[in-house]
Amino acid sequence: MIGVKAKQISFNSRPGMPRSKAGCFVELGFRFALLTSLFYSAVLVNAQQGPQEIRFGVLGLFHPRELVLESEGGQVIAVSGGERAERATLVLNGETGHRQIIFRVQDNRVIAGDRSATSWTATARNGGSVALRLSVPVKIHRLYRGRITILAHNGELVAVVSIDRETAVASIVAAEMDESSPIEALKAQAVATRSFLAAGARHLDFDFCDSTHCQFLKSPPALNSRVSSAVQATRGLVIEYRDLPLAAMYSSRCGGHTRSLRDTHLEPGDGYPYYSVACHWCQQHPYVWRSKIGNSGAAPKSGDETQRISAARQWGWGAIPSSDFTATEEGSVWQLEGHSVGHGIGMCQLGALGMAKSGADFRAILNHYYPNTTLVLEP
């Protein structure tokens, strides 16, 4: 049962469970995420008040040396050079000669056409957010609503997009769940995502990256979409443990039972331990994956997420989608068979979908997967 006190909604303990108190198919920075969640009790986290910008390092996985910036929806973009810029101001307005800017890296400077600067920043004319398209030629493009800065580092371009937090939440939810998902599952995902962002930055030069190390960031959904509705309906709600936002962890499919940190051979310390809870939807809809990896001697170790990540870096992320598997030796290879996808800690996204289809609201979903936490409406 969920009790309400002031602006807090408590996720009460289940019988026999001590009170104690962040998805993705593959967690590239799993250990970093765990360390972040484990030591919040020792870190002072600034309260996030109202609308707030989040800085995302984007498209870094492609190690770009060239980026293309274009306006989206006919909006005018003002592009200004940073320190020691030469002929600094550029404008994108859709007219001939002003439809795109190609940025290239040269030493420690960013070249835009015949102009050079240490960095370039694109905004609306008033310095605010603007709809824009950023591309790595031939590889990928993304739409953003925000302000973007492009700079050079170690022979590559680094793009940092500053986005309103709720827009960021919607963009992440759109990447994590299908638009057609039950609205209560989308709400649960929105709260978990917002909590992760509210818990604090995880990089030095920007707050978060757009990979599974932090949060996969997709183009923002339409304002009239179900995802946007779910984000708006839960606006400001975050999960807290011991009065601090929880960097809520989640994974795609738990295989029938979520895992605690100790299940993954990690000690929670004073941080949220995560609890192993039954996931009836995964139990009712079993899944099996199979793969083969090279035989280097000792059998791959099941249940150890850190070792799973190390092995996945060697053999490929798709080869070992989770640490819940059995290994059978077949000559020069190991035959692996597993039943989950992802680390299995925190909210099971498939289970959340199932609970929502069965009539549970987002509070019940979060209560189930994050017991002994509190749902807080930030002022």
GROMACS .gro file of C-alpha atoms in nm:
model
  379
    1MET     CA    1   0.000   0.000   0.000
    2ILE     CA    2   0.128   0.347  -0.080
    3GLY     CA    3   0.095   0.612   0.187
    4VAL     CA    4   0.096   0.987   0.127
    5LYS     CA    5   0.273   1.233   0.352
    6ALA     CA    6   0.311   1.599   0.257
    7LYS     CA    7   0.453   1.587  -0.096
    8GLN     CA    8   0.596   1.240  -0.055
    9ILE     CA    9   0.449   0.908  -0.159
   10SER     CA   10   0.616   0.632   0.039
   11PHE     CA   11   0.689   0.294  -0.110
   12ASN     CA   12   0.635   0.103   0.212
   13SER     CA   13   0.832  -0.207   0.305
   14ARG     CA   14   0.692  -0.545   0.223
   15PRO     CA   15   0.636  -0.781   0.515
   16GLY     CA   16   0.962  -0.930   0.635
   17MET     CA   17   1.177  -0.687   0.436
   18PRO     CA   18   1.408  -0.457   0.632
   19ARG     CA   19   1.374  -0.086   0.564
   20SER     CA   20   1.678   0.044   0.385
   21LYS     CA   21   1.689   0.196   0.061
   22ALA     CA   22   1.990   0.375  -1.062
   23GLY     CA   23   1.783  -0.026  -1.928
   24CYS     CA   24   1.896  -0.075  -2.169
   25PHE     CA   25   1.985  -0.397  -2.339
   26VAL     CA   26   2.351  -0.366  -2.251
   27GLU     CA   27   2.507  -0.139  -1.988
   28LEU     CA   28   2.836  -0.014  -2.133
   29GLY     CA   29   2.924   0.172  -1.813
   30PHE     CA   30   2.762  -0.066  -1.566
   31ARG     CA   31   3.029  -0.041  -1.301
   32PHE     CA   32   3.025   0.338  -1.313
   33ALA     CA   33   2.648   0.340  -1.277
   34LEU     CA   34   2.667   0.113  -0.976
   35LEU     CA   35   2.933   0.323  -0.808
   36THR     CA   36   2.716   0.627  -0.866
   37SER     CA   37   2.416   0.465  -0.701
   38LEU     CA   38   2.615   0.306  -0.417
   39PHE     CA   39   2.773   0.621  -0.280
   40TYR     CA   40   2.495   0.878  -0.296
   41SER     CA   41   2.472   0.874   0.082
   42ALA     CA   42   2.824   1.020   0.093
   43VAL     CA   43   2.773   1.280  -0.181
   44LEU     CA   44   2.601   1.616  -0.152
   45VAL     CA   45   2.358   1.643  -0.441
   46ASN     CA   46   2.226   1.987  -0.527
   47ALA     CA   47   1.848   2.009  -0.520
   48GLN     CA   48   1.697   2.051  -0.865
   49GLN     CA   49   1.441   2.325  -0.861
   50GLY     CA   50   1.184   2.357  -1.136
   51PRO     CA   51   1.285   2.365  -1.504
   52GLN     CA   52   1.650   2.278  -1.541
   53GLU     CA   53   1.889   2.217  -1.827
   54ILE     CA   54   2.082   1.893  -1.862
   55ARG     CA   55   2.402   1.887  -2.067
   56PHE     CA   56   2.440   1.576  -2.285
   57GLY     CA   57   2.750   1.477  -2.475
   58VAL     CA   58   2.599   1.339  -2.796
   59LEU     CA   59   2.712   1.119  -3.085
   60GLY     CA   60   3.046   1.056  -2.915
   61LEU     CA   61   3.031   0.683  -2.991
   62PHE     CA   62   3.098   0.771  -3.356
   63HIS     CA   63   3.420   0.964  -3.275
   64PRO     CA   64   3.325   1.229  -3.531
   65ARG     CA   65   3.576   1.445  -3.712
   66GLU     CA   66   3.294   1.611  -3.907
   67LEU     CA   67   2.945   1.719  -3.799
   68VAL     CA   68   2.665   1.880  -3.999
   69LEU     CA   69   2.426   2.125  -3.832
   70GLU     CA   70   2.090   2.216  -3.988
   71SER     CA   71   1.783   2.399  -3.866
   72GLU     CA   72   1.464   2.202  -3.813
   73GLY     CA   73   1.114   2.326  -3.890
   74GLY     CA   74   1.230   2.650  -4.049
   75GLN     CA   75   1.364   2.795  -3.724
   76VAL     CA   76   1.648   3.048  -3.738
   77ILE     CA   77   1.968   2.940  -3.566
   78ALA     CA   78   2.238   3.182  -3.453
   79VAL     CA   79   2.585   3.025  -3.441
   80SER     CA   80   2.860   3.206  -3.254
   81GLY     CA   81   3.229   3.127  -3.224
   82GLY     CA   82   3.402   3.091  -2.892
   83GLU     CA   83   3.718   3.250  -2.762
   84ARG     CA   84   3.947   3.394  -3.031
   85ALA     CA   85   3.690   3.336  -3.306
   86GLU     CA   86   3.754   3.476  -3.652
   87ARG     CA   87   3.441   3.641  -3.804
   88ALA     CA   88   3.235   3.472  -3.538
   89THR     CA   89   2.862   3.493  -3.621
   90LEU     CA   90   2.685   3.259  -3.863
   91VAL     CA   91   2.312   3.218  -3.929
   92LEU     CA   92   2.102   2.924  -4.048
   93ASN     CA   93   1.767   3.037  -4.187
   94GLY     CA   94   1.689   2.796  -4.472
   95GLU     CA   95   1.794   3.038  -4.745
   96THR     CA   96   2.052   2.951  -5.010
   97GLY     CA   97   2.395   2.943  -4.850
   98HIS     CA   98   2.243   2.934  -4.502
   99ARG     CA   99   2.091   2.586  -4.483
  100GLN     CA  100   2.368   2.394  -4.309
  101ILE     CA  101   2.707   2.434  -4.147
  102ILE     CA  102   2.974   2.166  -4.174
  103PHE     CA  103   3.209   2.156  -3.877
  104ARG     CA  104   3.551   1.991  -3.904
  105VAL     CA  105   3.826   1.940  -3.651
  106GLN     CA  106   4.174   2.081  -3.711
  107ASP     CA  107   4.421   2.041  -3.428
  108ASN     CA  108   4.245   2.190  -3.126
  109ARG     CA  109   4.010   2.416  -3.323
  110VAL     CA  110   3.677   2.374  -3.497
  111ILE     CA  111   3.652   2.483  -3.859
  112ALA     CA  112   3.320   2.607  -4.000
  113GLY     CA  113   3.366   2.679  -4.372
  114ASP     CA  114   3.651   2.932  -4.389
  115ARG     CA  115   3.611   3.029  -4.024
  116SER     CA  116   3.787   2.894  -3.719
  117ALA     CA  117   3.714   2.900  -3.346
  118THR     CA  118   3.793   2.706  -3.032
  119SER     CA  119   3.421   2.621  -3.014
  120TRP     CA  120   3.088   2.708  -3.173
  121THR     CA  121   2.753   2.747  -2.999
  122ALA     CA  122   2.415   2.730  -3.174
  123THR     CA  123   2.104   2.883  -3.017
  124ALA     CA  124   1.784   3.063  -3.104
  125ARG     CA  125   1.832   3.430  -3.184
  126ASN     CA  126   1.749   3.520  -2.824
  127GLY     CA  127   2.004   3.273  -2.692
  128GLY     CA  128   1.743   3.015  -2.595
  129SER     CA  129   1.654   2.667  -2.715
  130VAL     CA  130   1.594   2.590  -3.080
  131ALA     CA  131   1.499   2.287  -3.290
  132LEU     CA  132   1.804   2.160  -3.478
  133ARG     CA  133   1.938   1.857  -3.661
  134LEU     CA  134   2.291   1.728  -3.600
  135SER     CA  135   2.447   1.461  -3.822
  136VAL     CA  136   2.755   1.246  -3.845
  137PRO     CA  137   2.776   1.215  -4.225
  138VAL     CA  138   2.673   0.875  -4.365
  139LYS     CA  139   2.625   0.735  -4.012
  140ILE     CA  140   2.347   0.898  -3.807
  141HIS     CA  141   2.142   1.210  -3.749
  142ARG     CA  142   1.947   1.327  -3.445
  143LEU     CA  143   1.695   1.603  -3.380
  144TYR     CA  144   1.730   1.810  -3.063
  145ARG     CA  145   1.548   2.096  -2.892
  146GLY     CA  146   1.805   2.293  -2.699
  147ARG     CA  147   2.136   2.474  -2.735
  148ILE     CA  148   2.444   2.302  -2.875
  149THR     CA  149   2.817   2.362  -2.837
  150ILE     CA  150   3.075   2.197  -3.061
  151LEU     CA  151   3.440   2.187  -2.963
  152ALA     CA  152   3.755   1.988  -3.042
  153HIS     CA  153   3.926   1.733  -2.821
  154ASN     CA  154   4.200   1.483  -2.907
  155GLY     CA  155   4.141   1.512  -3.279
  156GLU     CA  156   3.763   1.463  -3.257
  157LEU     CA  157   3.459   1.688  -3.239
  158VAL     CA  158   3.266   1.691  -2.914
  159ALA     CA  159   2.902   1.800  -2.928
  160VAL     CA  160   2.726   1.902  -2.607
  161VAL     CA  161   2.353   1.969  -2.616
  162SER     CA  162   2.185   2.160  -2.331
  163ILE     CA  163   1.826   2.040  -2.299
  164ASP     CA  164   1.543   2.120  -2.062
  165ARG     CA  165   1.520   1.829  -1.820
  166GLU     CA  166   1.164   1.733  -1.908
  167THR     CA  167   1.250   1.736  -2.279
  168ALA     CA  168   1.545   1.511  -2.197
  169VAL     CA  169   1.319   1.275  -2.002
  170ALA     CA  170   1.078   1.251  -2.297
  171SER     CA  171   1.365   1.188  -2.540
  172ILE     CA  172   1.500   0.906  -2.324
  173VAL     CA  173   1.161   0.745  -2.264
  174ALA     CA  174   1.102   0.750  -2.640
  175ALA     CA  175   1.428   0.558  -2.680
  176GLU     CA  176   1.349   0.307  -2.405
  177MET     CA  177   0.984   0.221  -2.470
  178ASP     CA  178   0.760   0.204  -2.772
  179GLU     CA  179   0.506   0.482  -2.821
  180SER     CA  180   0.227   0.222  -2.813
  181SER     CA  181   0.323   0.097  -2.465
  182PRO     CA  182   0.060   0.121  -2.189
  183ILE     CA  183   0.052   0.474  -2.050
  184GLU     CA  184   0.124   0.360  -1.691
  185ALA     CA  185   0.439   0.179  -1.805
  186LEU     CA  186   0.548   0.495  -1.987
  187LYS     CA  187   0.487   0.694  -1.669
  188ALA     CA  188   0.695   0.450  -1.464
  189GLN     CA  189   0.977   0.478  -1.717
  190ALA     CA  190   0.952   0.858  -1.707
  191VAL     CA  191   0.988   0.868  -1.328
  192ALA     CA  192   1.281   0.624  -1.329
  193THR     CA  193   1.451   0.828  -1.601
  194ARG     CA  194   1.395   1.160  -1.427
  195SER     CA  195   1.529   1.014  -1.104
  196PHE     CA  196   1.846   0.904  -1.280
  197LEU     CA  197   1.901   1.256  -1.413
  198ALA     CA  198   1.814   1.420  -1.081
  199ALA     CA  199   2.075   1.209  -0.900
  200GLY     CA  200   2.359   1.412  -1.049
  201ALA     CA  201   2.613   1.439  -1.329
  202ARG     CA  202   2.833   1.146  -1.429
  203HIS     CA  203   3.086   1.320  -1.654
  204LEU     CA  204   3.323   1.612  -1.607
  205ASP     CA  205   3.276   1.809  -1.930
  206PHE     CA  206   2.901   1.750  -1.947
  207ASP     CA  207   2.639   1.586  -1.727
  208PHE     CA  208   2.555   1.268  -1.919
  209CYS     CA  209   2.641   1.092  -2.242
  210ASP     CA  210   2.381   0.956  -2.483
  211SER     CA  211   2.495   0.593  -2.469
  212THR     CA  212   2.393   0.309  -2.238
  213HIS     CA  213   2.670   0.423  -2.005
  214CYS     CA  214   2.427   0.696  -1.901
  215GLN     CA  215   2.097   0.729  -2.089
  216PHE     CA  216   2.021   0.654  -2.452
  217LEU     CA  217   1.892   0.982  -2.597
  218LYS     CA  218   1.661   0.976  -2.898
  219SER     CA  219   1.507   1.263  -3.092
  220PRO     CA  220   1.232   1.427  -2.881
  221PRO     CA  221   0.881   1.290  -2.936
  222ALA     CA  222   0.594   1.503  -3.062
  223LEU     CA  223   0.427   1.714  -2.796
  224ASN     CA  224   0.096   1.531  -2.853
  225SER     CA  225   0.253   1.184  -2.828
  226ARG     CA  226   0.175   0.930  -2.555
  227VAL     CA  227   0.534   0.956  -2.434
  228SER     CA  228   0.504   1.333  -2.390
  229SER     CA  229   0.172   1.285  -2.210
  230ALA     CA  230   0.333   1.036  -1.968
  231VAL     CA  231   0.619   1.274  -1.898
  232GLN     CA  232   0.383   1.566  -1.840
  233ALA     CA  233   0.159   1.357  -1.611
  234THR     CA  234   0.455   1.274  -1.385
  235ARG     CA  235   0.632   1.608  -1.414
  236GLY     CA  236   0.866   1.668  -1.119
  237LEU     CA  237   0.826   1.321  -0.965
  238VAL     CA  238   1.149   1.146  -0.867
  239ILE     CA  239   1.238   0.836  -0.665
  240GLU     CA  240   1.437   0.904  -0.349
  241TYR     CA  241   1.628   0.686  -0.107
  242ARG     CA  242   1.736   0.838   0.223
  243ASP     CA  243   1.629   1.183   0.102
  244LEU     CA  244   1.847   1.176  -0.210
  245PRO     CA  245   1.740   1.108  -0.570
  246LEU     CA  246   1.805   0.750  -0.676
  247ALA     CA  247   1.988   0.694  -1.004
  248ALA     CA  248   1.726   0.431  -1.084
  249MET     CA  249   1.854   0.134  -1.277
  250TYR     CA  250   1.640  -0.072  -1.513
  251SER     CA  251   1.688  -0.338  -1.775
  252SER     CA  252   1.499  -0.485  -2.067
  253ARG     CA  253   1.402  -0.832  -1.943
  254CYS     CA  254   1.485  -0.985  -1.605
  255GLY     CA  255   1.399  -1.346  -1.689
  256GLY     CA  256   1.152  -1.392  -1.404
  257HIS     CA  257   1.332  -1.243  -1.105
  258THR     CA  258   1.521  -0.916  -1.068
  259ARG     CA  259   1.858  -0.916  -0.899
  260SER     CA  260   2.005  -0.741  -0.598
  261LEU     CA  261   2.350  -0.586  -0.606
  262ARG     CA  262   2.484  -0.875  -0.403
  263ASP     CA  263   2.348  -1.112  -0.667
  264THR     CA  264   2.593  -0.946  -0.906
  265HIS     CA  265   2.882  -0.985  -0.659
  266LEU     CA  266   2.873  -0.620  -0.552
  267GLU     CA  267   2.828  -0.476  -0.206
  268PRO     CA  268   2.577  -0.191  -0.173
  269GLY     CA  269   2.744  -0.028   0.127
  270ASP     CA  270   2.512   0.246   0.251
  271GLY     CA  271   2.351   0.290  -0.090
  272TYR     CA  272   2.030   0.141  -0.217
  273PRO     CA  273   2.082  -0.237  -0.222
  274TYR     CA  274   1.812  -0.317  -0.477
  275TYR     CA  275   1.595  -0.615  -0.396
  276SER     CA  276   1.538  -0.935  -0.585
  277VAL     CA  277   1.167  -0.939  -0.663
  278ALA     CA  278   0.954  -1.179  -0.866
  279CYS     CA  279   0.855  -1.065  -1.214
  280HIS     CA  280   0.543  -1.259  -1.301
  281TRP     CA  281   0.523  -1.128  -1.656
  282CYS     CA  282   0.869  -1.260  -1.742
  283GLN     CA  283   0.781  -1.587  -1.571
  284GLN     CA  284   0.470  -1.618  -1.786
  285HIS     CA  285   0.653  -1.517  -2.104
  286PRO     CA  286   0.988  -1.701  -2.095
  287TYR     CA  287   1.261  -1.605  -2.334
  288VAL     CA  288   1.576  -1.789  -2.441
  289TRP     CA  289   1.885  -1.655  -2.614
  290ARG     CA  290   2.175  -1.863  -2.741
  291SER     CA  291   2.519  -1.769  -2.864
  292LYS     CA  292   2.872  -1.900  -2.904
  293ILE     CA  293   3.202  -1.747  -2.794
  294GLY     CA  294   3.559  -1.865  -2.820
  295ASN     CA  295   3.699  -2.114  -2.571
  296SER     CA  296   3.994  -1.955  -2.397
  297GLY     CA  297   4.006  -2.214  -2.119
  298ALA     CA  298   3.797  -2.144  -1.810
  299ALA     CA  299   3.420  -2.141  -1.851
  300PRO     CA  300   3.251  -1.797  -1.861
  301LYS     CA  301   3.124  -1.714  -1.514
  302SER     CA  302   2.749  -1.672  -1.482
  303GLY     CA  303   2.604  -1.421  -1.238
  304ASP     CA  304   2.898  -1.180  -1.232
  305GLU     CA  305   2.801  -0.865  -1.421
  306THR     CA  306   3.150  -0.716  -1.412
  307GLN     CA  307   3.300  -1.026  -1.573
  308ARG     CA  308   3.012  -1.036  -1.822
  309ILE     CA  309   3.095  -0.684  -1.936
  310SER     CA  310   3.462  -0.772  -1.971
  311ALA     CA  311   3.375  -1.077  -2.182
  312ALA     CA  312   3.123  -0.879  -2.389
  313ARG     CA  313   3.392  -0.625  -2.478
  314GLN     CA  314   3.598  -0.912  -2.612
  315TRP     CA  315   3.328  -1.111  -2.793
  316GLY     CA  316   3.064  -0.847  -2.866
  317TRP     CA  317   2.770  -0.715  -2.668
  318GLY     CA  318   2.521  -0.926  -2.860
  319ALA     CA  319   2.714  -1.242  -2.775
  320ILE     CA  320   2.648  -1.210  -2.401
  321PRO     CA  321   2.332  -0.999  -2.351
  322SER     CA  322   2.311  -1.085  -1.981
  323SER     CA  323   2.506  -1.259  -1.703
  324ASP     CA  324   2.219  -1.505  -1.644
  325PHE     CA  325   2.333  -1.799  -1.857
  326THR     CA  326   2.466  -2.152  -1.863
  327ALA     CA  327   2.783  -2.244  -2.053
  328THR     CA  328   2.844  -2.574  -2.231
  329GLU     CA  329   3.183  -2.655  -2.380
  330GLU     CA  330   3.172  -2.757  -2.745
  331GLY     CA  331   3.528  -2.807  -2.863
  332SER     CA  332   3.681  -2.470  -2.945
  333VAL     CA  333   3.374  -2.270  -2.838
  334TRP     CA  334   3.141  -2.221  -2.544
  335GLN     CA  335   2.770  -2.254  -2.613
  336LEU     CA  336   2.582  -2.001  -2.397
  337GLU     CA  337   2.211  -2.006  -2.316
  338GLY     CA  338   2.036  -1.736  -2.112
  339HIS     CA  339   1.692  -1.612  -2.017
  340SER     CA  340   1.728  -1.239  -1.953
  341VAL     CA  341   1.852  -0.927  -2.132
  342GLY     CA  342   2.049  -0.665  -1.942
  343HIS     CA  343   2.179  -0.662  -1.586
  344GLY     CA  344   1.841  -0.746  -1.432
  345ILE     CA  345   1.867  -0.485  -1.154
  346GLY     CA  346   1.581  -0.249  -1.071
  347MET     CA  347   1.278  -0.214  -1.294
  348CYS     CA  348   1.221  -0.482  -1.554
  349GLN     CA  349   1.083  -0.296  -1.855
  350LEU     CA  350   0.900  -0.601  -1.987
  351GLY     CA  351   0.757  -0.661  -1.641
  352ALA     CA  352   0.646  -0.298  -1.619
  353LEU     CA  353   0.462  -0.339  -1.949
  354GLY     CA  354   0.294  -0.654  -1.816
  355MET     CA  355   0.192  -0.495  -1.487
  356ALA     CA  356   0.044  -0.197  -1.672
  357LYS     CA  357  -0.150  -0.429  -1.905
  358SER     CA  358  -0.287  -0.602  -1.596
  359GLY     CA  359  -0.417  -0.275  -1.453
  360ALA     CA  360  -0.133  -0.156  -1.227
  361ASP     CA  361  -0.061   0.216  -1.221
  362PHE     CA  362   0.289   0.360  -1.233
  363ARG     CA  363   0.309   0.394  -0.854
  364ALA     CA  364   0.242   0.023  -0.811
  365ILE     CA  365   0.504  -0.059  -1.074
  366LEU     CA  366   0.769   0.156  -0.907
  367ASN     CA  367   0.669   0.023  -0.565
  368HIS     CA  368   0.725  -0.331  -0.688
  369TYR     CA  369   1.065  -0.280  -0.848
  370TYR     CA  370   1.207  -0.016  -0.610
  371PRO     CA  371   1.072  -0.117  -0.266
  372ASN     CA  372   1.162   0.092   0.039
  373THR     CA  373   1.200   0.413  -0.160
  374THR     CA  374   0.994   0.731  -0.164
  375LEU     CA  375   0.829   0.907  -0.456
  376VAL     CA  376   0.883   1.282  -0.417
  377LEU     CA  377   0.732   1.572  -0.607
  378GLU     CA  378   1.007   1.828  -0.643
  379PRO     CA  379   0.898   2.188  -0.584
   0.00000   0.00000   0.00000
